[in-house]
Amino acid sequence: VQLQASGGGLVQAGGSLRLSCAASGRTFSGYDMAWFRQAPGKDREFVAAISWSGGSTYYADSVKGRFIIARDNARNRMLLQMNSLKSEDTAVYYCASGKTYGGLSQVRSSESYYWGQGTQVTVSS
């Protein structure tokens, strides 16, 4: 599977950005998808995930209520709408596709996914 994240950039605190992930190379709709992020000097952390059908979503406590994950299976695309951005949201954001067809048992674990290239998000305070 090939994954390409886009939409990152520089934004002021309180602003919004929308990230997009384009997937190719296998059936998109059969796999859970997720976003992770990695800030300088820190480990990669879970941000949000969405089930293969789009019926279930999962969020890290740090972004709950501010970020919205969505997917468009017809267009092989996943989105992350990020609102009320904070300086601590600054990181490289990675798009990820689940390794197991039909759903994952551990949607918050980085070990459950294949990775694409990241996109930089910088929030200035």
mmCIF file of N, CA and C in Angstrom:
data_model
loop_
_atom_site.group_PDB
_atom_site.id
_atom_site.type_symbol
_atom_site.label_atom_id
_atom_site.label_comp_id
_atom_site.label_asym_id
_atom_site.label_seq_id
_atom_site.Cartn_x
_atom_site.Cartn_y
_atom_site.Cartn_z
ATOM 1 N N VAL A 1 0.846 -1.184 0.000
ATOM 2 C CA VAL A 1 0.000 0.000 0.000
ATOM 3 C C VAL A 1 0.890 1.245 0.000
ATOM 4 N N GLN A 2 0.458 2.228 -0.774
ATOM 5 C CA GLN A 2 1.165 3.511 -0.810
ATOM 6 C C GLN A 2 0.260 4.578 -0.208
ATOM 7 N N LEU A 3 0.836 5.388 0.657
ATOM 8 C CA LEU A 3 0.079 6.402 1.371
ATOM 9 C C LEU A 3 0.786 7.748 1.231
ATOM 10 N N GLN A 4 0.028 8.759 0.882
ATOM 11 C CA GLN A 4 0.596 10.095 0.721
ATOM 12 C C GLN A 4 -0.232 11.091 1.507
ATOM 13 N N ALA A 5 0.388 11.660 2.532
ATOM 14 C CA ALA A 5 -0.279 12.679 3.341
ATOM 15 C C ALA A 5 0.024 14.067 2.790
ATOM 16 N N SER A 6 -0.948 14.952 2.896
ATOM 17 C CA SER A 6 -0.767 16.330 2.451
ATOM 18 C C SER A 6 -1.644 17.252 3.282
ATOM 19 N N GLY A 7 -1.419 18.550 3.118
ATOM 20 C CA GLY A 7 -2.258 19.522 3.793
ATOM 21 C C GLY A 7 -1.633 20.195 4.992
ATOM 22 N N GLY A 8 -0.438 19.785 5.354
ATOM 23 C CA GLY A 8 0.226 20.415 6.481
ATOM 24 C C GLY A 8 0.657 21.827 6.156
ATOM 25 N N GLY A 9 1.107 22.537 7.187
ATOM 26 C CA GLY A 9 1.568 23.898 6.981
ATOM 27 C C GLY A 9 1.746 24.612 8.291
ATOM 28 N N LEU A 10 1.872 25.924 8.188
ATOM 29 C CA LEU A 10 2.041 26.786 9.355
ATOM 30 C C LEU A 10 0.726 27.504 9.635
ATOM 31 N N VAL A 11 0.283 27.448 10.885
ATOM 32 C CA VAL A 11 -0.978 28.075 11.262
ATOM 33 C C VAL A 11 -0.823 28.666 12.656
ATOM 34 N N GLN A 12 -1.560 29.714 12.934
ATOM 35 C CA GLN A 12 -1.537 30.296 14.268
ATOM 36 C C GLN A 12 -2.383 29.487 15.236
ATOM 37 N N ALA A 13 -2.044 29.577 16.477
ATOM 38 C CA ALA A 13 -2.832 28.895 17.506
ATOM 39 C C ALA A 13 -4.286 29.345 17.413
ATOM 40 N N GLY A 14 -5.176 28.365 17.537
ATOM 41 C CA GLY A 14 -6.595 28.637 17.396
ATOM 42 C C GLY A 14 -7.122 28.434 15.997
ATOM 43 N N GLY A 15 -6.218 28.281 15.049
ATOM 44 C CA GLY A 15 -6.603 28.102 13.666
ATOM 45 C C GLY A 15 -6.923 26.665 13.325
ATOM 46 N N SER A 16 -7.146 26.414 12.038
ATOM 47 C CA SER A 16 -7.543 25.092 11.561
ATOM 48 C C SER A 16 -6.706 24.673 10.363
ATOM 49 N N LEU A 17 -6.573 23.374 10.214
ATOM 50 C CA LEU A 17 -5.961 22.769 9.033
ATOM 51 C C LEU A 17 -6.702 21.484 8.723
ATOM 52 N N ARG A 18 -6.666 21.094 7.468
ATOM 53 C CA ARG A 18 -7.242 19.810 7.092
ATOM 54 C C ARG A 18 -6.185 18.988 6.377
ATOM 55 N N LEU A 19 -5.897 17.838 6.924
ATOM 56 C CA LEU A 19 -4.953 16.920 6.317
ATOM 57 C C LEU A 19 -5.701 15.905 5.465
ATOM 58 N N SER A 20 -5.030 15.484 4.408
ATOM 59 C CA SER A 20 -5.604 14.488 3.526
ATOM 60 C C SER A 20 -4.605 13.368 3.322
ATOM 61 N N CYS A 21 -5.109 12.161 3.148
ATOM 62 C CA CYS A 21 -4.257 11.007 2.885
ATOM 63 C C CYS A 21 -4.825 10.274 1.681
ATOM 64 N N ALA A 22 -4.016 10.145 0.661
ATOM 65 C CA ALA A 22 -4.408 9.393 -0.530
ATOM 66 C C ALA A 22 -3.761 8.017 -0.480
ATOM 67 N N ALA A 23 -4.564 6.985 -0.690
ATOM 68 C CA ALA A 23 -4.073 5.618 -0.605
ATOM 69 C C ALA A 23 -4.204 4.928 -1.952
ATOM 70 N N SER A 24 -3.262 4.039 -2.234
ATOM 71 C CA SER A 24 -3.302 3.260 -3.462
ATOM 72 C C SER A 24 -2.574 1.946 -3.242
ATOM 73 N N GLY A 25 -2.761 1.034 -4.130
ATOM 74 C CA GLY A 25 -2.039 -0.225 -4.073
ATOM 75 C C GLY A 25 -2.823 -1.409 -3.543
ATOM 76 N N ARG A 26 -3.963 -1.157 -2.918
ATOM 77 C CA ARG A 26 -4.815 -2.254 -2.460
ATOM 78 C C ARG A 26 -6.209 -1.685 -2.198
ATOM 79 N N THR A 27 -7.153 -2.553 -1.900
ATOM 80 C CA THR A 27 -8.522 -2.128 -1.635
ATOM 81 C C THR A 27 -8.561 -1.239 -0.406
ATOM 82 N N PHE A 28 -8.959 0.005 -0.592
ATOM 83 C CA PHE A 28 -8.942 0.969 0.510
ATOM 84 C C PHE A 28 -9.997 0.670 1.560
ATOM 85 N N SER A 29 -11.166 0.287 1.116
ATOM 86 C CA SER A 29 -12.307 0.210 2.022
ATOM 87 C C SER A 29 -12.232 -0.930 3.021
ATOM 88 N N GLY A 30 -11.349 -1.873 2.823
ATOM 89 C CA GLY A 30 -11.318 -3.019 3.714
ATOM 90 C C GLY A 30 -10.445 -2.881 4.949
ATOM 91 N N TYR A 31 -9.837 -1.721 5.129
ATOM 92 C CA TYR A 31 -8.830 -1.572 6.176
ATOM 93 C C TYR A 31 -9.092 -0.346 7.048
ATOM 94 N N ASP A 32 -8.893 -0.535 8.359
ATOM 95 C CA ASP A 32 -8.900 0.611 9.256
ATOM 96 C C ASP A 32 -7.768 1.566 8.864
ATOM 97 N N MET A 33 -7.982 2.845 9.167
ATOM 98 C CA MET A 33 -6.990 3.866 8.857
ATOM 99 C C MET A 33 -6.755 4.719 10.099
ATOM 100 N N ALA A 34 -5.620 5.387 10.129
ATOM 101 C CA ALA A 34 -5.306 6.177 11.312
ATOM 102 C C ALA A 34 -4.345 7.312 10.982
ATOM 103 N N TRP A 35 -4.284 8.237 11.912
ATOM 104 C CA TRP A 35 -3.277 9.290 11.910
ATOM 105 C C TRP A 35 -2.454 9.161 13.190
ATOM 106 N N PHE A 36 -1.171 9.299 13.026
ATOM 107 C CA PHE A 36 -0.244 9.390 14.141
ATOM 108 C C PHE A 36 0.575 10.664 13.951
ATOM 109 N N ARG A 37 1.266 11.065 14.982
ATOM 110 C CA ARG A 37 2.137 12.232 14.860
ATOM 111 C C ARG A 37 3.393 12.039 15.691
ATOM 112 N N GLN A 38 4.422 12.779 15.285
ATOM 113 C CA GLN A 38 5.680 12.713 16.011
ATOM 114 C C GLN A 38 6.282 14.105 16.098
ATOM 115 N N ALA A 39 6.421 14.575 17.322
ATOM 116 C CA ALA A 39 7.044 15.866 17.584
ATOM 117 C C ALA A 39 8.544 15.668 17.782
ATOM 118 N N PRO A 40 9.327 16.708 17.571
ATOM 119 C CA PRO A 40 10.788 16.592 17.741
ATOM 120 C C PRO A 40 11.154 16.084 19.129
ATOM 121 N N GLY A 41 11.971 15.038 19.163
ATOM 122 C CA GLY A 41 12.438 14.499 20.428
ATOM 123 C C GLY A 41 11.450 13.623 21.153
ATOM 124 N N LYS A 42 10.310 13.353 20.522
ATOM 125 C CA LYS A 42 9.286 12.532 21.165
ATOM 126 C C LYS A 42 8.970 11.303 20.328
ATOM 127 N N ASP A 43 8.340 10.337 20.970
ATOM 128 C CA ASP A 43 7.923 9.139 20.265
ATOM 129 C C ASP A 43 6.695 9.432 19.401
ATOM 130 N N ARG A 44 6.497 8.582 18.410
ATOM 131 C CA ARG A 44 5.299 8.701 17.594
ATOM 132 C C ARG A 44 4.085 8.363 18.457
ATOM 133 N N GLU A 45 3.034 9.151 18.327
ATOM 134 C CA GLU A 45 1.848 8.924 19.156
ATOM 135 C C GLU A 45 0.578 8.857 18.317
ATOM 136 N N PHE A 46 -0.359 8.122 18.823
ATOM 137 C CA PHE A 46 -1.663 7.957 18.185
ATOM 138 C C PHE A 46 -2.441 9.262 18.244
ATOM 139 N N VAL A 47 -3.111 9.598 17.140
ATOM 140 C CA VAL A 47 -3.960 10.782 17.093
ATOM 141 C C VAL A 47 -5.421 10.397 16.925
ATOM 142 N N ALA A 48 -5.714 9.643 15.871
ATOM 143 C CA ALA A 48 -7.087 9.265 15.582
ATOM 144 C C ALA A 48 -7.105 8.078 14.638
ATOM 145 N N ALA A 49 -8.190 7.314 14.693
ATOM 146 C CA ALA A 49 -8.361 6.172 13.809
ATOM 147 C C ALA A 49 -9.825 6.072 13.397
ATOM 148 N N ILE A 50 -10.028 5.413 12.265
ATOM 149 C CA ILE A 50 -11.387 5.210 11.763
ATOM 150 C C ILE A 50 -11.483 3.797 11.216
ATOM 151 N N SER A 51 -12.592 3.142 11.506
ATOM 152 C CA SER A 51 -12.775 1.772 11.065
ATOM 153 C C SER A 51 -12.930 1.692 9.556
ATOM 154 N N TRP A 52 -12.806 0.485 9.019
ATOM 155 C CA TRP A 52 -12.839 0.302 7.571
ATOM 156 C C TRP A 52 -14.133 0.815 6.959
ATOM 157 N N SER A 53 -15.226 0.733 7.688
ATOM 158 C CA SER A 53 -16.520 1.183 7.173
ATOM 159 C C SER A 53 -16.771 2.658 7.440
ATOM 160 N N GLY A 54 -15.979 3.241 8.318
ATOM 161 C CA GLY A 54 -16.225 4.609 8.748
ATOM 162 C C GLY A 54 -17.198 4.701 9.900
ATOM 163 N N GLY A 55 -17.690 3.564 10.363
ATOM 164 C CA GLY A 55 -18.706 3.571 11.400
ATOM 165 C C GLY A 55 -18.192 3.821 12.806
ATOM 166 N N SER A 56 -16.903 3.618 13.010
ATOM 167 C CA SER A 56 -16.324 3.831 14.335
ATOM 168 C C SER A 56 -15.101 4.732 14.225
ATOM 169 N N THR A 57 -14.987 5.643 15.173
ATOM 170 C CA THR A 57 -13.831 6.525 15.220
ATOM 171 C C THR A 57 -13.229 6.516 16.622
ATOM 172 N N TYR A 58 -11.958 6.802 16.687
ATOM 173 C CA TYR A 58 -11.214 6.760 17.943
ATOM 174 C C TYR A 58 -10.279 7.967 17.976
ATOM 175 N N TYR A 59 -10.158 8.567 19.155
ATOM 176 C CA TYR A 59 -9.325 9.757 19.281
ATOM 177 C C TYR A 59 -8.455 9.688 20.528
ATOM 178 N N ALA A 60 -7.287 10.283 20.417
ATOM 179 C CA ALA A 60 -6.491 10.505 21.609
ATOM 180 C C ALA A 60 -7.172 11.563 22.458
ATOM 181 N N ASP A 61 -7.025 11.459 23.761
ATOM 182 C CA ASP A 61 -7.660 12.424 24.657
ATOM 183 C C ASP A 61 -7.210 13.851 24.342
ATOM 184 N N SER A 62 -5.984 14.000 23.906
ATOM 185 C CA SER A 62 -5.428 15.329 23.659
ATOM 186 C C SER A 62 -6.071 16.045 22.476
ATOM 187 N N VAL A 63 -6.749 15.315 21.597
ATOM 188 C CA VAL A 63 -7.350 15.945 20.418
ATOM 189 C C VAL A 63 -8.864 15.791 20.382
ATOM 190 N N LYS A 64 -9.412 15.046 21.299
ATOM 191 C CA LYS A 64 -10.852 14.797 21.306
ATOM 192 C C LYS A 64 -11.610 16.108 21.424
ATOM 193 N N GLY A 65 -12.600 16.278 20.568
ATOM 194 C CA GLY A 65 -13.388 17.503 20.570
ATOM 195 C C GLY A 65 -12.823 18.592 19.671
ATOM 196 N N ARG A 66 -11.594 18.407 19.203
ATOM 197 C CA ARG A 66 -10.966 19.402 18.310
ATOM 198 C C ARG A 66 -10.711 18.838 16.916
ATOM 199 N N PHE A 67 -10.380 17.560 16.840
ATOM 200 C CA PHE A 67 -10.055 16.925 15.559
ATOM 201 C C PHE A 67 -11.202 16.009 15.133
ATOM 202 N N ILE A 68 -11.368 15.890 13.829
ATOM 203 C CA ILE A 68 -12.371 14.983 13.272
ATOM 204 C C ILE A 68 -11.723 14.167 12.167
ATOM 205 N N ILE A 69 -11.840 12.847 12.290
ATOM 206 C CA ILE A 69 -11.319 11.956 11.256
ATOM 207 C C ILE A 69 -12.480 11.468 10.402
ATOM 208 N N ALA A 70 -12.222 11.348 9.103
ATOM 209 C CA ALA A 70 -13.258 10.887 8.187
ATOM 210 C C ALA A 70 -12.588 10.161 7.030
ATOM 211 N N ARG A 71 -13.385 9.404 6.292
ATOM 212 C CA ARG A 71 -12.850 8.713 5.131
ATOM 213 C C ARG A 71 -13.868 8.704 4.007
ATOM 214 N N ASP A 72 -13.363 8.650 2.800
ATOM 215 C CA ASP A 72 -14.188 8.557 1.606
ATOM 216 C C ASP A 72 -13.720 7.325 0.847
ATOM 217 N N ASN A 73 -14.408 6.232 1.045
ATOM 218 C CA ASN A 73 -13.971 4.971 0.435
ATOM 219 C C ASN A 73 -14.085 4.992 -1.094
ATOM 220 N N ALA A 74 -14.993 5.792 -1.610
ATOM 221 C CA ALA A 74 -15.140 5.874 -3.065
ATOM 222 C C ALA A 74 -13.935 6.560 -3.718
ATOM 223 N N ARG A 75 -13.265 7.428 -2.951
ATOM 224 C CA ARG A 75 -12.126 8.171 -3.476
ATOM 225 C C ARG A 75 -10.799 7.730 -2.887
ATOM 226 N N ASN A 76 -10.826 6.660 -2.104
ATOM 227 C CA ASN A 76 -9.591 6.148 -1.477
ATOM 228 C C ASN A 76 -8.859 7.243 -0.717
ATOM 229 N N ARG A 77 -9.601 7.932 0.125
ATOM 230 C CA ARG A 77 -9.027 9.092 0.796
ATOM 231 C C ARG A 77 -9.479 9.151 2.249
ATOM 232 N N MET A 78 -8.568 9.634 3.085
ATOM 233 C CA MET A 78 -8.873 9.849 4.496
ATOM 234 C C MET A 78 -8.543 11.304 4.831
ATOM 235 N N LEU A 79 -9.335 11.883 5.724
ATOM 236 C CA LEU A 79 -9.153 13.274 6.103
ATOM 237 C C LEU A 79 -8.983 13.408 7.611
ATOM 238 N N LEU A 80 -8.300 14.468 8.011
ATOM 239 C CA LEU A 80 -8.237 14.838 9.412
ATOM 240 C C LEU A 80 -8.459 16.341 9.493
ATOM 241 N N GLN A 81 -9.622 16.725 9.992
ATOM 242 C CA GLN A 81 -9.929 18.133 10.214
ATOM 243 C C GLN A 81 -9.431 18.513 11.600
ATOM 244 N N MET A 82 -8.535 19.472 11.643
ATOM 245 C CA MET A 82 -7.940 19.881 12.912
ATOM 246 C C MET A 82 -8.357 21.307 13.222
ATOM 247 N N ASN A 83 -9.083 21.469 14.315
ATOM 248 C CA ASN A 83 -9.581 22.781 14.742
ATOM 249 C C ASN A 83 -8.978 23.167 16.079
ATOM 250 N N SER A 84 -9.074 24.442 16.392
ATOM 251 C CA SER A 84 -8.571 24.954 17.672
ATOM 252 C C SER A 84 -7.154 24.463 17.949
ATOM 253 N N LEU A 85 -6.311 24.607 16.974
ATOM 254 C CA LEU A 85 -4.959 24.076 17.077
ATOM 255 C C LEU A 85 -4.157 24.776 18.164
ATOM 256 N N LYS A 86 -3.302 23.980 18.808
ATOM 257 C CA LYS A 86 -2.455 24.455 19.883
ATOM 258 C C LYS A 86 -0.985 24.232 19.495
ATOM 259 N N SER A 87 -0.109 24.937 20.172
ATOM 260 C CA SER A 87 1.312 24.788 19.863
ATOM 261 C C SER A 87 1.782 23.356 20.069
ATOM 262 N N GLU A 88 1.173 22.662 21.024
ATOM 263 C CA GLU A 88 1.561 21.274 21.290
ATOM 264 C C GLU A 88 1.094 20.304 20.212
ATOM 265 N N ASP A 89 0.320 20.781 19.262
ATOM 266 C CA ASP A 89 -0.057 19.946 18.113
ATOM 267 C C ASP A 89 1.029 19.945 17.038
ATOM 268 N N THR A 90 2.037 20.769 17.196
ATOM 269 C CA THR A 90 3.126 20.819 16.231
ATOM 270 C C THR A 90 3.827 19.477 16.151
ATOM 271 N N ALA A 91 3.898 18.925 14.950
ATOM 272 C CA ALA A 91 4.483 17.603 14.744
ATOM 273 C C ALA A 91 4.454 17.265 13.261
ATOM 274 N N VAL A 92 5.121 16.179 12.923
ATOM 275 C CA VAL A 92 4.920 15.572 11.619
ATOM 276 C C VAL A 92 3.772 14.581 11.755
ATOM 277 N N TYR A 93 2.794 14.705 10.898
ATOM 278 C CA TYR A 93 1.609 13.850 10.954
ATOM 279 C C TYR A 93 1.726 12.772 9.872
ATOM 280 N N TYR A 94 1.481 11.541 10.298
ATOM 281 C CA TYR A 94 1.606 10.388 9.419
ATOM 282 C C TYR A 94 0.263 9.715 9.204
ATOM 283 N N CYS A 95 0.037 9.377 7.956
ATOM 284 C CA CYS A 95 -1.115 8.586 7.571
ATOM 285 C C CYS A 95 -0.743 7.110 7.685
ATOM 286 N N ALA A 96 -1.659 6.289 8.157
ATOM 287 C CA ALA A 96 -1.365 4.875 8.349
ATOM 288 C C ALA A 96 -2.547 4.018 7.941
ATOM 289 N N SER A 97 -2.235 2.857 7.382
ATOM 290 C CA SER A 97 -3.256 1.927 6.940
ATOM 291 C C SER A 97 -3.089 0.595 7.651
ATOM 292 N N GLY A 98 -4.190 0.062 8.147
ATOM 293 C CA GLY A 98 -4.129 -1.159 8.930
ATOM 294 C C GLY A 98 -3.567 -2.351 8.184
ATOM 295 N N LYS A 99 -2.898 -3.224 8.906
ATOM 296 C CA LYS A 99 -2.281 -4.405 8.308
ATOM 297 C C LYS A 99 -3.279 -5.527 8.091
ATOM 298 N N THR A 100 -4.389 -5.490 8.832
ATOM 299 C CA THR A 100 -5.330 -6.605 8.815
ATOM 300 C C THR A 100 -6.621 -6.212 8.111
ATOM 301 N N TYR A 101 -7.007 -7.026 7.132
ATOM 302 C CA TYR A 101 -8.243 -6.766 6.397
ATOM 303 C C TYR A 101 -9.448 -6.958 7.320
ATOM 304 N N GLY A 102 -10.384 -6.048 7.257
ATOM 305 C CA GLY A 102 -11.619 -6.205 8.002
ATOM 306 C C GLY A 102 -11.593 -5.671 9.409
ATOM 307 N N GLY A 103 -10.513 -5.018 9.809
ATOM 308 C CA GLY A 103 -10.514 -4.393 11.119
ATOM 309 C C GLY A 103 -9.367 -4.822 11.994
ATOM 310 N N LEU A 104 -9.022 -3.952 12.924
ATOM 311 C CA LEU A 104 -7.907 -4.176 13.830
ATOM 312 C C LEU A 104 -8.405 -4.395 15.247
ATOM 313 N N SER A 105 -7.642 -5.137 15.993
ATOM 314 C CA SER A 105 -7.973 -5.316 17.400
ATOM 315 C C SER A 105 -7.319 -4.240 18.264
ATOM 316 N N GLN A 106 -6.244 -3.636 17.759
ATOM 317 C CA GLN A 106 -5.543 -2.606 18.527
ATOM 318 C C GLN A 106 -5.363 -1.379 17.638
ATOM 319 N N VAL A 107 -6.396 -0.564 17.546
ATOM 320 C CA VAL A 107 -6.386 0.544 16.616
ATOM 321 C C VAL A 107 -5.442 1.661 17.053
ATOM 322 N N ARG A 108 -5.054 1.682 18.327
ATOM 323 C CA ARG A 108 -4.197 2.748 18.830
ATOM 324 C C ARG A 108 -2.718 2.388 18.801
ATOM 325 N N SER A 109 -2.413 1.184 18.360
ATOM 326 C CA SER A 109 -1.022 0.735 18.365
ATOM 327 C C SER A 109 -0.366 0.986 17.016
ATOM 328 N N SER A 110 0.811 1.593 17.038
ATOM 329 C CA SER A 110 1.531 1.853 15.797
ATOM 330 C C SER A 110 1.941 0.555 15.099
ATOM 331 N N GLU A 111 2.048 -0.518 15.840
ATOM 332 C CA GLU A 111 2.435 -1.802 15.259
ATOM 333 C C GLU A 111 1.360 -2.389 14.356
ATOM 334 N N SER A 112 0.159 -1.836 14.400
ATOM 335 C CA SER A 112 -0.966 -2.357 13.625
ATOM 336 C C SER A 112 -1.021 -1.813 12.201
ATOM 337 N N TYR A 113 -0.102 -0.922 11.855
ATOM 338 C CA TYR A 113 -0.252 -0.172 10.617
ATOM 339 C C TYR A 113 0.983 -0.196 9.718
ATOM 340 N N TYR A 114 0.717 0.056 8.422
ATOM 341 C CA TYR A 114 1.738 0.428 7.466
ATOM 342 C C TYR A 114 1.745 1.953 7.388
ATOM 343 N N TRP A 115 2.921 2.510 7.050
ATOM 344 C CA TRP A 115 3.103 3.954 7.131
ATOM 345 C C TRP A 115 3.379 4.583 5.785
ATOM 346 N N GLY A 116 2.942 5.831 5.681
ATOM 347 C CA GLY A 116 3.298 6.645 4.539
ATOM 348 C C GLY A 116 4.202 7.776 4.971
ATOM 349 N N GLN A 117 4.515 8.667 4.038
ATOM 350 C CA GLN A 117 5.304 9.843 4.366
ATOM 351 C C GLN A 117 4.455 10.814 5.163
ATOM 352 N N GLY A 118 5.090 11.588 5.989
ATOM 353 C CA GLY A 118 4.372 12.524 6.828
ATOM 354 C C GLY A 118 4.246 13.898 6.216
ATOM 355 N N THR A 119 3.463 14.723 6.888
ATOM 356 C CA THR A 119 3.316 16.118 6.503
ATOM 357 C C THR A 119 3.487 16.967 7.759
ATOM 358 N N GLN A 120 4.261 18.035 7.639
ATOM 359 C CA GLN A 120 4.590 18.853 8.795
ATOM 360 C C GLN A 120 3.450 19.811 9.128
ATOM 361 N N VAL A 121 3.092 19.836 10.402
ATOM 362 C CA VAL A 121 2.128 20.808 10.927
ATOM 363 C C VAL A 121 2.843 21.626 11.994
ATOM 364 N N THR A 122 2.850 22.925 11.812
ATOM 365 C CA THR A 122 3.483 23.819 12.775
ATOM 366 C C THR A 122 2.459 24.838 13.244
ATOM 367 N N VAL A 123 2.260 24.894 14.552
ATOM 368 C CA VAL A 123 1.308 25.820 15.141
ATOM 369 C C VAL A 123 2.084 26.858 15.937
ATOM 370 N N SER A 124 1.959 28.103 15.536
ATOM 371 C CA SER A 124 2.674 29.175 16.218
ATOM 372 C C SER A 124 1.785 29.785 17.294
ATOM 373 N N SER A 125 2.405 30.083 18.415
ATOM 374 C CA SER A 125 1.634 30.639 19.531
ATOM 375 C C SER A 125 1.704 32.153 19.555
#
